[in-house]
N, CA, C and O atoms as a DFTB+ gen file, in Angstrom:
460 C
 N C O
     1  1      11.230      -9.942      -8.413
     2  2      12.970     -10.003      -9.020
     3  2      13.942      -9.685      -7.915
     4  3      13.912      -8.525      -7.504
     5  1      14.566     -10.292      -7.515
     6  2      15.599      -9.861      -6.261
     7  2      15.923      -7.757      -7.310
     8  3      15.818      -7.393      -8.481
     9  1      16.394      -6.871      -5.697
    10  2      16.403      -5.775      -5.665
    11  2      17.617      -5.725      -6.942
    12  3      17.299      -5.105      -7.957
    13  1      18.683      -6.226      -6.898
    14  2      19.622      -6.131      -7.600
    15  2      19.551      -6.184      -9.107
    16  3      20.396      -5.691      -9.855
    17  1      17.824      -7.208      -9.704
    18  2      17.905      -6.881     -11.125
    19  2      16.493      -6.759     -11.321
    20  3      16.026      -7.545     -12.145
    21  1      15.638      -5.908     -10.726
    22  2      14.781      -5.596     -10.382
    23  2      14.901      -4.634     -11.675
    24  3      15.804      -3.821     -11.869
    25  1      13.351      -5.006     -12.865
    26  2      13.894      -3.671     -13.786
    27  2      13.343      -2.085     -13.073
    28  3      12.472      -2.016     -12.205
    29  1      13.845      -1.260     -13.483
    30  2      13.389      -0.029     -13.560
    31  2      12.170       0.700     -13.564
    32  3      11.725       1.558     -12.803
    33  1      11.607       0.012     -14.886
    34  2      10.575       0.695     -15.716
    35  2       9.717      -0.159     -14.849
    36  3       9.232       0.627     -14.035
    37  1       9.363      -1.121     -14.649
    38  2       8.746      -1.838     -13.580
    39  2       8.282      -1.406     -12.395
    40  3       7.137      -1.382     -11.943
    41  1       9.835      -0.897     -11.725
    42  2       9.653       0.004     -10.326
    43  2       8.595       1.155     -10.807
    44  3       7.417       1.219     -10.457
    45  1       9.006       1.693     -11.337
    46  2       7.916       2.856     -11.775
    47  2       6.757       2.635     -11.859
    48  3       6.019       3.239     -11.080
    49  1       6.126       1.619     -12.908
    50  2       4.804       1.111     -12.617
    51  2       4.249       0.741     -11.648
    52  3       3.114       1.151     -11.408
    53  1       4.854      -0.090     -10.863
    54  2       4.504      -0.537      -9.507
    55  2       3.845       0.679      -8.461
    56  3       2.797       0.827      -7.833
    57  1       5.381       1.605      -8.719
    58  2       4.793       2.905      -7.716
    59  2       3.860       3.916      -8.001
    60  3       3.287       4.588      -7.144
    61  1       3.648       4.062      -9.779
    62  2       2.676       4.814     -10.130
    63  2       1.289       4.075      -9.698
    64  3       0.499       4.870      -9.188
    65  1       0.991       3.239      -9.752
    66  2       0.074       2.519      -9.657
    67  2      -0.494       2.168      -8.395
    68  3      -1.708       1.995      -8.293
    69  1       0.361       2.037      -7.328
    70  2       0.178       1.835      -5.652
    71  2      -0.082       3.154      -5.021
    72  3      -1.082       3.378      -4.339
    73  1       1.187       4.329      -5.361
    74  2       1.026       5.312      -4.549
    75  2       0.632       6.532      -5.291
    76  3      -0.303       7.219      -4.880
    77  1       1.170       6.784      -6.164
    78  2       0.964       7.720      -6.899
    79  2      -0.830       7.984      -7.013
    80  3      -1.384       9.045      -6.726
    81  1      -1.538       6.697      -7.514
    82  2      -2.709       6.867      -7.567
    83  2      -4.082       7.265      -6.172
    84  3      -5.223       7.713      -6.055
    85  1      -2.983       6.735      -5.403
    86  2      -3.561       7.040      -4.009
    87  2      -3.515       8.413      -3.841
    88  3      -4.535       9.034      -3.541
    89  1      -2.335       9.013      -4.018
    90  2      -2.165      10.547      -3.724
    91  2      -3.010      11.423      -4.492
    92  3      -3.659      12.368      -4.044
    93  1      -2.928      10.905      -6.073
    94  2      -4.118      11.787      -6.634
    95  2      -4.997      11.844      -6.640
    96  3      -5.569      12.735      -7.266
    97  1      -5.754      10.753      -5.814
    98  2      -7.076      10.444      -6.116
    99  2      -7.849      11.144      -4.434
   100  3      -8.947      11.592      -4.103
   101  1      -6.309      10.850      -3.646
   102  2      -6.751      11.555      -2.145
   103  2      -7.130      13.411      -2.145
   104  3      -7.833      14.203      -1.517
   105  1      -6.162      13.411      -3.266
   106  2      -5.817      15.118      -3.359
   107  2      -6.710      15.499      -3.546
   108  3      -7.114      16.462      -2.894
   109  1      -7.670      14.760      -4.818
   110  2      -9.049      15.446      -5.960
   111  2     -10.257      15.123      -4.555
   112  3     -10.979      16.082      -4.283
   113  1     -10.412      14.088      -3.885
   114  2     -11.774      13.730      -3.278
   115  2     -11.279      14.667      -1.691
   116  3     -12.058      15.481      -1.194
   117  1      -9.947      14.379      -1.095
   118  2      -9.893      15.232       0.015
   119  2     -10.163      17.033       0.148
   120  3     -10.500      17.768       1.076
   121  1      -9.874      17.213      -1.063
   122  2     -10.002      19.106      -0.894
   123  2     -11.346      19.237      -1.013
   124  3     -11.835      20.215      -0.447
   125  1     -12.181      18.397      -1.692
   126  2     -13.965      18.540      -1.007
   127  2     -14.551      18.283       0.193
   128  3     -15.499      18.808       0.778
   129  1     -13.545      17.043       0.555
   130  2     -13.907      16.535       2.195
   131  2     -13.165      17.791       2.558
   132  3     -14.246      18.315       2.287
   133  1     -12.499      18.645       2.855
   134  2     -11.966      19.610       3.703
   135  2     -12.565      21.279       3.567
   136  3     -12.499      22.262       4.306
   137  1     -13.043      21.064       2.501
   138  2     -13.833      22.460       2.394
   139  2     -15.402      21.858       3.233
   140  3     -15.874      22.621       4.076
   141  1     -16.038      20.700       2.999
   142  2     -16.873      20.551       3.762
   143  2     -16.668      19.943       4.807
   144  3     -17.519      19.078       5.013
   145  1     -15.944      20.020       5.516
   146  2     -15.500      19.703       7.160
   147  2     -15.905      18.129       7.679
   148  3     -16.304      17.733       8.774
   149  1     -15.622      17.407       6.398
   150  2     -15.677      16.259       7.194
   151  2     -15.373      15.545       5.700
   152  3     -15.425      16.085       4.595
   153  1     -14.962      13.825       6.111
   154  2     -14.871      13.093       5.251
   155  2     -14.101      11.600       5.627
   156  3     -13.857      11.356       6.809
   157  1     -13.778      10.735       4.678
   158  2     -13.007       9.335       5.110
   159  2     -12.633       8.803       4.189
   160  3     -13.292       8.438       3.216
   161  1     -11.408       8.684       4.406
   162  2     -10.464       7.575       3.153
   163  2     -10.024       6.657       3.811
   164  3      -9.533       6.823       4.927
   165  1     -10.114       5.683       3.307
   166  2      -9.368       4.599       3.103
   167  2      -8.771       3.871       2.789
   168  3      -9.382       2.820       2.600
   169  1      -7.072       3.809       2.467
   170  2      -6.050       3.581       1.928
   171  2      -6.061       2.177       2.159
   172  3      -6.638       1.826       3.188
   173  1      -5.468       1.127       1.313
   174  2      -4.973      -0.226       1.088
   175  2      -3.486      -0.139       1.403
   176  3      -2.810       0.739       0.868
   177  1      -2.970      -0.984       2.220
   178  2      -1.872      -0.770       2.927
   179  2      -1.804      -2.109       2.701
   180  3      -2.572      -2.691       1.935
   181  1      -0.711      -2.769       3.476
   182  2      -0.060      -4.249       3.357
   183  2       0.872      -4.808       4.514
   184  3       1.817      -4.289       5.107
   185  1       0.277      -6.035       4.621
   186  2       1.564      -6.521       5.899
   187  2       3.162      -5.698       5.081
   188  3       3.680      -4.894       5.856
   189  1       3.694      -5.795       4.094
   190  2       5.053      -5.669       4.149
   191  2       4.883      -4.261       4.234
   192  3       5.992      -3.739       4.346
   193  1       3.628      -3.120       4.226
   194  2       4.547      -1.819       4.903
   195  2       4.737      -1.823       6.141
   196  3       4.895      -0.696       6.611
   197  1       4.795      -2.907       7.064
   198  2       5.630      -3.129       8.410
   199  2       6.386      -3.844       8.448
   200  3       7.039      -4.008       9.478
   201  1       6.635      -4.681       7.137
   202  2       7.264      -6.100       7.547
   203  2       8.832      -6.390       6.621
   204  3       9.758      -7.180       6.807
   205  1       8.616      -5.506       5.749
   206  2       9.492      -5.581       4.268
   207  2       8.886      -6.953       3.467
   208  3       7.819      -7.541       3.643
   209  1       9.981      -7.221       2.531
   210  2       9.057      -8.240       1.722
   211  2      10.580      -8.599       0.878
   212  3      11.628      -7.988       0.670
   213  1      10.168      -9.600       0.630
   214  2      11.338     -10.404      -0.187
   215  2      11.461     -10.694      -2.133
   216  3      10.583     -11.172      -2.852
   217  1      12.286     -10.406      -2.375
   218  2      11.909     -10.017      -3.876
   219  2      11.052      -9.249      -4.653
   220  3      11.009      -9.185      -5.881
   221  1      10.302      -8.612      -3.741
   222  2       9.039      -7.703      -4.342
   223  2       9.326      -5.935      -3.857
   224  3       8.448      -5.204      -3.399
   225  1      10.795      -5.529      -4.107
   226  2      11.157      -4.571      -3.835
   227  2      10.337      -2.709      -3.852
   228  3      10.200      -1.877      -2.956
   229  1       9.998      -2.708      -5.188
   230  2       8.674      -2.071      -5.560
   231  2       7.898      -2.044      -5.052
   232  3       7.726      -0.926      -4.567
   233  1       6.601      -3.260      -4.625
   234  2       5.707      -3.414      -4.129
   235  2       6.080      -2.686      -2.624
   236  3       5.482      -1.691      -2.215
   237  1       7.240      -3.407      -1.838
   238  2       7.362      -3.314      -0.681
   239  2       7.354      -1.342      -0.276
   240  3       6.688      -0.651       0.495
   241  1       8.420      -1.063      -1.230
   242  2       8.190       0.372      -1.041
   243  2       7.214       1.043      -1.601
   244  3       7.545       2.223      -1.492
   245  1       6.213       0.980      -2.131
   246  2       4.940       1.266      -2.614
   247  2       3.953       1.898      -1.401
   248  3       3.445       2.991      -1.152
   249  1       3.999       0.019      -0.554
   250  2       3.282       0.251       0.590
   251  2       3.662       0.705       1.695
   252  3       2.751       1.139       2.400
   253  1       5.406       0.802       2.392
   254  2       5.446       1.696       2.829
   255  2       5.004       2.892       2.694
   256  3       4.366       3.350       3.641
   257  1       5.215       3.737       1.485
   258  2       4.594       4.751       1.187
   259  2       3.315       5.022       1.415
   260  3       2.997       6.139       1.822
   261  1       2.422       4.082       1.198
   262  2       0.788       4.102       1.537
   263  2       0.855       4.385       3.261
   264  3       0.298       5.396       3.689
   265  1       1.286       3.811       3.848
   266  2       1.708       3.956       5.204
   267  2       1.856       5.542       5.484
   268  3       1.036       6.252       6.066
   269  1       2.723       5.810       5.098
   270  2       3.434       7.374       5.162
   271  2       2.542       8.151       4.683
   272  3       2.337       9.218       5.261
   273  1       1.821       7.817       3.549
   274  2       1.188       9.108       3.146
   275  2      -0.600       8.830       3.408
   276  3      -1.457       9.348       2.691
   277  1      -0.854       8.051       4.402
   278  2      -2.125       7.874       5.014
   279  2      -2.057       8.732       6.271
   280  3      -2.963       9.453       6.688
   281  1      -0.960       8.569       6.767
   282  2      -0.310       9.217       8.411
   283  2      -0.093      10.891       8.414
   284  3      -0.221      11.557       9.441
   285  1       0.201      11.370       7.309
   286  2       1.044      12.357       6.458
   287  2      -1.161      12.957       6.295
   288  3      -1.511      13.794       7.127
   289  1      -1.534      12.787       5.952
   290  2      -3.020      12.897       5.351
   291  2      -3.711      13.099       6.529
   292  3      -4.265      14.193       6.632
   293  1      -3.837      12.169       7.617
   294  2      -4.810      12.063       8.568
   295  2      -4.066      13.072       9.440
   296  3      -4.799      13.843      10.059
   297  1      -2.777      13.212       9.604
   298  2      -2.514      14.638      10.398
   299  2      -3.280      15.881       9.769
   300  3      -4.164      16.516      10.345
   301  1      -2.817      16.109       8.556
   302  2      -3.056      17.394       8.087
   303  2      -4.460      17.509       7.837
   304  3      -5.018      18.605       7.887
   305  1      -5.023      16.522       7.589
   306  2      -6.482      17.370       7.705
   307  2      -7.527      16.470       8.535
   308  3      -8.699      16.291       8.202
   309  1      -6.916      15.953       9.641
   310  2      -7.655      15.829      11.073
   311  2      -8.222      16.956      11.243
   312  3      -9.434      17.040      11.047
   313  1      -7.554      17.956      11.601
   314  2      -8.262      19.270      11.958
   315  2      -9.368      19.396      11.395
   316  3     -10.161      19.777      12.256
   317  1      -9.971      19.266      10.222
   318  2     -10.739      19.711       9.129
   319  2     -12.024      18.203       9.582
   320  3     -12.906      17.933       8.767
   321  1     -11.948      17.674      10.467
   322  2     -12.601      16.479      10.499
   323  2     -12.886      15.242       9.169
   324  3     -13.879      14.679       8.708
   325  1     -11.592      15.226       8.933
   326  2     -11.535      14.279       7.690
   327  2     -10.487      13.535       8.189
   328  3      -9.351      13.914       8.471
   329  1     -11.054      12.278       8.282
   330  2     -10.454      10.928       9.149
   331  2     -10.011       9.978       7.649
   332  3     -10.703       9.562       6.719
   333  1      -8.658       9.896       7.922
   334  2      -7.470       8.836       6.919
   335  2      -7.054       7.786       7.658
   336  3      -6.435       7.868       8.719
   337  1      -7.465       6.578       6.981
   338  2      -6.552       5.459       7.869
   339  2      -6.652       4.508       6.632
   340  3      -7.314       4.655       5.605
   341  1      -5.501       3.112       7.147
   342  2      -5.412       1.962       6.012
   343  2      -5.442       1.204       6.187
   344  3      -4.307       1.168       6.660
   345  1      -5.852       0.026       6.311
   346  2      -6.090      -1.399       6.447
   347  2      -4.962      -1.794       5.375
   348  3      -4.629      -1.297       4.299
   349  1      -4.353      -3.291       6.386
   350  2      -2.959      -4.240       5.676
   351  2      -3.851      -5.515       6.218
   352  3      -4.027      -5.978       7.345
   353  1      -4.498      -5.992       4.469
   354  2      -4.543      -6.863       4.548
   355  2      -3.122      -8.165       4.647
   356  3      -1.927      -7.945       4.447
   357  1      -3.679      -9.286       4.959
   358  2      -2.358     -10.065       4.642
   359  2      -2.389     -10.573       3.431
   360  3      -2.875     -10.008       2.452
   361  1      -1.671     -12.083       3.454
   362  2      -2.026     -12.161       2.009
   363  2      -2.951     -13.237       1.417
   364  3      -2.965     -14.450       1.624
   365  1      -3.682     -12.506       0.663
   366  2      -5.070     -13.211      -0.238
   367  2      -4.735     -14.052      -1.605
   368  3      -4.321     -13.653      -2.693
   369  1      -5.013     -15.149      -1.220
   370  2      -5.305     -16.449      -2.072
   371  2      -5.875     -15.777      -3.958
   372  3      -6.948     -15.782      -4.562
   373  1      -4.444     -15.283      -4.289
   374  2      -5.020     -14.817      -5.621
   375  2      -3.748     -15.425      -6.777
   376  3      -2.720     -16.001      -6.419
   377  1      -4.120     -15.137      -8.136
   378  2      -2.715     -15.448      -9.167
   379  2      -1.469     -14.311      -8.928
   380  3      -0.390     -14.403      -9.512
   381  1      -1.706     -13.545      -8.251
   382  2      -0.477     -12.769      -7.761
   383  2       0.311     -12.986      -6.487
   384  3       1.243     -12.365      -5.977
   385  1      -0.661     -14.546      -5.984
   386  2       0.310     -14.836      -4.687
   387  2       0.878     -16.218      -5.013
   388  3       1.873     -16.667      -4.443
   389  1       0.132     -16.929      -6.045
   390  2       0.472     -18.078      -6.620
   391  2       1.816     -18.837      -6.349
   392  3       1.956     -20.033      -6.092
   393  1       2.863     -17.771      -6.476
   394  2       4.488     -18.532      -6.233
   395  2       4.862     -18.590      -5.163
   396  3       5.885     -19.182      -4.820
   397  1       3.843     -17.781      -4.185
   398  2       4.475     -18.295      -3.043
   399  2       3.213     -19.204      -2.169
   400  3       3.395     -19.640      -1.032
   401  1       1.929     -19.381      -2.948
   402  2       1.360     -20.691      -2.119
   403  2       1.697     -21.972      -2.624
   404  3       1.307     -23.013      -2.096
   405  1       2.582     -21.908      -3.872
   406  2       2.924     -23.168      -4.508
   407  2       4.635     -23.552      -3.185
   408  3       4.809     -24.726      -2.861
   409  1       5.386     -22.729      -2.768
   410  2       6.419     -22.765      -2.618
   411  2       6.171     -22.887      -0.732
   412  3       6.102     -22.000       0.119
   413  1       6.083     -24.518      -0.618
   414  2       5.554     -24.664       0.886
   415  2       6.109     -24.122       1.731
   416  3       5.400     -23.612       2.598
   417  1       7.659     -23.988       1.859
   418  2       8.056     -23.639       2.808
   419  2       8.134     -22.167       3.274
   420  3       8.269     -21.743       4.422
   421  1       8.045     -21.658       2.401
   422  2       7.568     -19.863       2.388
   423  2       6.174     -19.654       2.647
   424  3       5.815     -18.668       3.290
   425  1       5.231     -20.621       2.137
   426  2       3.651     -20.163       2.437
   427  2       3.612     -20.847       4.082
   428  3       2.529     -20.759       4.661
   429  1       4.546     -21.387       4.679
   430  2       4.398     -21.656       5.990
   431  2       5.096     -21.015       6.733
   432  3       4.892     -21.092       7.945
   433  1       5.891     -20.383       6.335
   434  2       6.358     -18.926       7.204
   435  2       5.470     -17.878       7.174
   436  3       5.237     -17.119       8.115
   437  1       4.978     -17.848       6.076
   438  2       3.962     -16.848       5.942
   439  2       2.850     -16.582       6.784
   440  3       2.355     -15.560       7.260
   441  1       2.512     -18.233       6.846
   442  2       0.925     -18.383       7.411
   443  2       1.477     -18.347       9.380
   444  3       0.864     -17.994      10.387
   445  1       2.367     -18.697       9.243
   446  2       2.613     -18.714      10.994
   447  2       2.745     -17.542      11.775
   448  3       2.562     -17.452      12.989
   449  1       3.098     -16.595      10.935
   450  2       2.805     -15.303      11.294
   451  2       1.501     -14.482      11.434
   452  3       1.450     -13.364      11.947
   453  1       0.354     -15.228      10.871
   454  2      -0.338     -14.494      11.240
   455  2      -1.392     -15.312      12.562
   456  3      -1.532     -16.480      12.926
   457  1      -1.864     -14.255      12.899
   458  2      -2.608     -14.601      14.334
   459  2      -3.882     -15.370      13.963
   460  3      -4.645     -15.762      14.846
């Protein structure tokens, strides 16, 4: 939905799933890793972490937040030999991206950005 019409309850749900869960899991497991003096965390970001999106304001905001959280934890925990990184996959053919796949113009625009 466009940002002007995006339901706040849906906004909160997307952020809870995408960023709150990543923070809580990282916090829980990160404490053990810091105490142990080693560990690796790999978060799942998105192309939209860096490019923004259209009609997906909550998803885009949550994936920007993943990129920021990843950097913050890497900066904080690197001194304890805990590596925190993120991968940012492109569009994956799923039911969630079906509307983009069906829109030939938008699909071509997205594919044109992929090296």
